[in-house]
Amino acid sequence: AQKITQTQPGMFVQEKEAVTLDCTYDTSDQSYGLFWYKQPSSGEMIFLIYQGSYDEQNATEGRYSLNFQKARKSANLVISASQLGDSAMYFCAMRDNQAGTALIFGKGTTLSVSS
Amino acid sequence: DTGVSQDPRHKITKRGQNVTFRCDPISEHNRLYWYRQTLGQGPEFLTYFQNEAQLEKSRLLSDRFSAERPKGSFSTLEIQRTEQGDSAMYLCASSSGTGGRSTEAFFGQGTRLTVV
């Protein structure tokens, strides 16, 4: 069975600093996708970044990058130059690449950015 | 089209009552998902539709839960005889595409259910 593990319940960072949120996953599939979502206090899940299991390059989307280490089964999210608006819950999720399969989420990490 | 919308945003109901939630996905998306999220946890999958067909149901979806997606457009999730354990955020998501990045799910803002 697929599983996502996020071991950091909370992280604290100062504005303009970089922060890494950890995510490890477990799957026996060869083809899968990894996602990161942000959930502010309003409740909506906001897509941040995607990494496919066969992608050779680490994914980047603006200030977000994904440190993908396939052999270690880790997919850590790096946020550069943190902003106050980055304070939120962050969820790592996985889906195998068979069409229609639902996302499996980790428990999340609460990020607090201070000035 | 401004994204996935859910109605209502909040619902307080007495134990034993029935409730129904609605989700309007992004119009061109043929895949629709329902998730449940309890406090301090990530969303958990409940059920999935492709067009009007309900293709997958989680074991979390007890007999008191039923979901429909008539005509492959909006979807409803009904909970009968609500219990206090049903209190949670119910999230709807839609997506298109057949794999990879295109499986990105767009989420609504959720319906927060409180059973008293």
Short mmCIF file of C-alpha atoms in Angstrom, two decimals:
data_model
loop_
_atom_site.label_atom_id
_atom_site.label_comp_id
_atom_site.label_asym_id
_atom_site.label_seq_id
_atom_site.Cartn_x
_atom_site.Cartn_y
_atom_site.Cartn_z
CA ALA A 1 0.00 0.00 0.00
CA GLN A 2 1.11 3.52 -0.69
CA LYS A 3 2.00 5.78 2.24
CA ILE A 4 3.20 9.32 2.80
CA THR A 5 5.10 10.32 5.94
CA GLN A 6 5.66 13.88 7.10
CA THR A 7 7.59 13.83 10.36
CA GLN A 8 7.63 17.57 11.14
CA PRO A 9 4.40 18.67 12.85
CA GLY A 10 5.57 22.29 12.88
CA MET A 11 8.36 24.38 11.41
CA PHE A 12 9.36 27.96 12.17
CA VAL A 13 11.29 30.25 9.85
CA GLN A 14 12.07 33.93 9.59
CA GLU A 15 11.08 36.02 6.62
CA LYS A 16 13.48 35.81 3.64
CA GLU A 17 15.04 32.58 4.88
CA ALA A 18 14.75 29.23 3.11
CA VAL A 19 12.99 26.26 4.70
CA THR A 20 12.80 22.56 3.85
CA LEU A 21 9.70 20.49 4.61
CA ASP A 22 10.33 16.77 4.70
CA CYS A 23 8.33 14.06 2.96
CA THR A 24 9.05 10.37 2.53
CA TYR A 25 6.88 7.97 0.64
CA ASP A 26 6.40 4.26 0.23
CA THR A 27 5.17 2.56 -2.90
CA SER A 28 5.87 -0.54 -4.92
CA ASP A 29 4.83 1.18 -8.13
CA GLN A 30 7.43 2.27 -10.65
CA SER A 31 5.30 5.06 -12.08
CA TYR A 32 3.86 7.60 -9.67
CA GLY A 33 3.48 11.30 -9.08
CA LEU A 34 4.30 13.40 -6.05
CA PHE A 35 2.51 16.61 -5.16
CA TRP A 36 2.76 19.36 -2.60
CA TYR A 37 -0.28 21.36 -1.53
CA LYS A 38 -0.62 24.39 0.72
CA GLN A 39 -3.67 24.80 2.95
CA PRO A 40 -4.12 28.24 4.51
CA SER A 41 -6.55 28.79 7.37
CA SER A 42 -9.34 29.39 4.84
CA GLY A 43 -9.28 25.64 4.12
CA GLU A 44 -8.70 25.53 0.37
CA MET A 45 -5.96 23.19 -0.86
CA ILE A 46 -3.64 25.05 -3.22
CA PHE A 47 -1.43 23.07 -5.61
CA LEU A 48 2.24 24.05 -5.40
CA ILE A 49 4.44 21.62 -7.32
CA TYR A 50 4.51 18.21 -9.02
CA GLN A 51 7.27 15.64 -9.55
CA GLY A 52 6.86 12.57 -11.73
CA SER A 53 8.77 9.44 -10.79
CA TYR A 54 10.51 9.36 -14.19
CA ASP A 55 11.38 13.07 -14.24
CA GLU A 56 15.15 13.43 -14.28
CA GLN A 57 15.19 17.04 -13.11
CA ASN A 58 13.92 18.26 -9.78
CA ALA A 59 10.74 20.25 -10.21
CA THR A 60 10.73 24.00 -9.62
CA GLU A 61 7.84 26.48 -9.52
CA GLY A 62 8.93 29.99 -8.62
CA ARG A 63 10.08 29.99 -4.99
CA TYR A 64 9.18 26.31 -4.60
CA SER A 65 11.48 23.47 -5.52
CA LEU A 66 11.23 19.76 -4.87
CA ASN A 67 14.32 17.87 -3.74
CA PHE A 68 13.53 14.45 -5.21
CA GLN A 69 15.72 11.57 -4.07
CA LYS A 70 14.20 8.47 -5.61
CA ALA A 71 16.52 5.93 -3.99
CA ARG A 72 15.70 7.33 -0.57
CA LYS A 73 12.02 7.72 -1.47
CA SER A 74 12.00 11.31 -0.35
CA ALA A 75 10.40 14.38 -1.91
CA ASN A 76 11.23 17.36 0.25
CA LEU A 77 9.76 20.79 -0.49
CA VAL A 78 12.14 23.74 -0.39
CA ILE A 79 10.68 27.22 -0.06
CA SER A 80 13.19 29.95 -0.75
CA ALA A 81 12.89 33.51 0.55
CA SER A 82 9.98 32.79 2.90
CA GLN A 83 7.17 35.34 3.11
CA LEU A 84 4.62 35.96 5.85
CA GLY A 85 1.93 34.68 3.48
CA ASP A 86 3.64 31.29 3.39
CA SER A 87 2.34 30.54 6.89
CA ALA A 88 -0.01 27.59 6.37
CA MET A 89 -0.29 23.80 6.49
CA TYR A 90 1.69 21.97 3.83
CA PHE A 91 0.75 18.51 2.61
CA CYS A 92 2.78 16.06 0.59
CA ALA A 93 0.70 13.69 -1.53
CA MET A 94 1.20 10.85 -3.96
CA ARG A 95 -0.74 9.20 -6.73
CA ASP A 96 0.24 6.36 -8.96
CA ASN A 97 -0.11 7.22 -12.59
CA GLN A 98 -3.09 5.06 -13.32
CA ALA A 99 -5.81 7.44 -14.35
CA GLY A 100 -8.42 8.19 -11.77
CA THR A 101 -6.60 7.09 -8.66
CA ALA A 102 -7.05 9.40 -5.72
CA LEU A 103 -4.30 11.28 -3.93
CA ILE A 104 -2.87 9.89 -0.71
CA PHE A 105 -1.87 12.63 1.72
CA GLY A 106 0.53 12.87 4.62
CA LYS A 107 -0.48 14.42 7.95
CA GLY A 108 0.98 17.76 7.03
CA THR A 109 3.46 20.27 8.43
CA THR A 110 2.46 23.62 9.87
CA LEU A 111 4.80 26.35 8.70
CA SER A 112 5.00 29.61 10.64
CA VAL A 113 6.88 32.53 9.12
CA SER A 114 7.83 35.42 11.40
CA SER A 115 9.07 38.90 10.61
CA ASP B 1 -15.19 29.78 -14.26
CA THR B 2 -13.46 30.54 -10.98
CA GLY B 3 -12.64 27.03 -9.86
CA VAL B 4 -14.26 24.35 -7.76
CA SER B 5 -17.09 25.62 -5.60
CA GLN B 6 -18.73 23.90 -2.66
CA ASP B 7 -21.96 24.67 -0.86
CA PRO B 8 -22.56 25.21 1.97
CA ARG B 9 -19.28 26.34 3.49
CA HIS B 10 -20.43 25.48 6.98
CA LYS B 11 -23.14 23.19 8.28
CA ILE B 12 -24.19 22.51 11.86
CA THR B 13 -26.63 19.67 12.32
CA LYS B 14 -28.07 17.60 15.12
CA ARG B 15 -27.07 13.99 15.47
CA GLY B 16 -29.37 11.75 13.50
CA GLN B 17 -30.25 14.33 10.84
CA ASN B 18 -29.43 13.97 7.16
CA VAL B 19 -27.20 16.47 5.37
CA THR B 20 -26.35 17.03 1.73
CA PHE B 21 -23.38 18.89 0.29
CA ARG B 22 -22.92 20.10 -3.26
CA CYS B 23 -19.80 20.43 -5.38
CA ASP B 24 -19.50 22.20 -8.73
CA PRO B 25 -16.25 21.20 -10.41
CA ILE B 26 -14.30 23.09 -13.04
CA SER B 27 -16.50 22.73 -16.09
CA GLU B 28 -14.11 20.89 -18.39
CA HIS B 29 -12.95 18.42 -15.73
CA ASN B 30 -14.38 14.94 -16.03
CA ARG B 31 -12.92 13.58 -12.79
CA LEU B 32 -14.38 14.49 -9.43
CA TYR B 33 -13.23 13.40 -5.99
CA TRP B 34 -14.58 13.70 -2.46
CA TYR B 35 -12.24 13.74 0.52
CA ARG B 36 -12.76 14.05 4.26
CA GLN B 37 -10.34 15.91 6.50
CA THR B 38 -10.40 15.80 10.29
CA LEU B 39 -8.51 18.18 12.53
CA GLY B 40 -4.75 17.73 12.36
CA GLN B 41 -4.90 15.19 9.55
CA GLY B 42 -4.46 15.20 5.82
CA PRO B 43 -7.45 14.67 3.54
CA GLU B 44 -8.64 11.08 3.19
CA PHE B 45 -10.20 9.82 -0.02
CA LEU B 46 -13.90 8.97 0.03
CA THR B 47 -15.04 8.46 -3.55
CA TYR B 48 -14.26 9.21 -7.19
CA PHE B 49 -16.36 9.87 -10.29
CA GLN B 50 -15.36 9.85 -13.91
CA ASN B 51 -18.12 11.72 -15.67
CA GLU B 52 -21.32 10.35 -14.11
CA ALA B 53 -19.88 6.96 -13.16
CA GLN B 54 -18.79 6.36 -9.59
CA LEU B 55 -15.65 4.28 -10.16
CA GLU B 56 -14.07 4.05 -6.75
CA LYS B 57 -15.24 4.11 -3.13
CA SER B 58 -13.11 4.05 -0.02
CA ARG B 59 -13.90 1.73 2.86
CA LEU B 60 -14.37 4.98 4.82
CA LEU B 61 -17.59 5.50 2.87
CA SER B 62 -20.05 3.71 5.11
CA ASP B 63 -23.60 2.80 4.08
CA ARG B 64 -24.79 6.11 5.53
CA PHE B 65 -22.85 7.99 2.86
CA SER B 66 -23.99 8.27 -0.72
CA ALA B 67 -22.65 10.36 -3.57
CA GLU B 68 -24.03 11.14 -6.98
CA ARG B 69 -22.94 13.00 -10.05
CA PRO B 70 -25.92 13.17 -12.40
CA LYS B 71 -25.03 14.06 -15.97
CA GLY B 72 -21.37 14.26 -15.07
CA SER B 73 -21.58 17.84 -13.87
CA PHE B 74 -22.10 18.81 -10.21
CA SER B 75 -21.94 16.22 -7.46
CA THR B 76 -23.74 15.76 -4.16
CA LEU B 77 -22.60 13.95 -1.05
CA GLU B 78 -25.32 12.92 1.39
CA ILE B 79 -24.79 11.68 4.91
CA GLN B 80 -27.77 10.00 6.54
CA ARG B 81 -28.31 9.68 10.29
CA THR B 82 -25.28 11.83 11.08
CA GLU B 83 -23.03 10.90 13.99
CA GLN B 84 -20.61 13.08 15.94
CA GLY B 85 -17.74 11.23 14.28
CA ASP B 86 -18.88 12.64 10.95
CA SER B 87 -17.76 16.11 12.03
CA ALA B 88 -15.02 17.07 9.57
CA MET B 89 -14.17 19.17 6.55
CA TYR B 90 -15.51 17.63 3.34
CA LEU B 91 -13.39 18.59 0.35
CA CYS B 92 -14.26 18.23 -3.30
CA ALA B 93 -11.65 18.21 -6.05
CA SER B 94 -11.71 17.91 -9.82
CA SER B 95 -9.11 17.10 -12.42
CA SER B 96 -8.63 16.28 -16.07
CA GLY B 97 -6.01 14.42 -18.06
CA THR B 98 -4.76 10.90 -18.02
CA GLY B 99 -1.54 11.05 -16.09
CA GLY B 100 1.42 12.99 -14.81
CA ARG B 101 1.06 16.67 -14.02
CA SER B 102 -2.36 16.68 -15.63
CA THR B 103 -3.65 14.64 -12.72
CA GLU B 104 -3.27 17.74 -10.56
CA ALA B 105 -6.41 18.11 -8.51
CA PHE B 106 -8.08 21.47 -8.00
CA PHE B 107 -9.82 21.69 -4.66
CA GLY B 108 -12.82 23.62 -3.45
CA GLN B 109 -12.83 25.45 -0.13
CA GLY B 110 -14.65 22.64 1.57
CA THR B 111 -17.76 22.21 3.65
CA ARG B 112 -17.14 22.13 7.38
CA LEU B 113 -19.67 19.86 9.08
CA THR B 114 -20.30 19.98 12.81
CA VAL B 115 -22.60 17.38 14.31
CA VAL B 116 -23.92 18.32 17.77
#
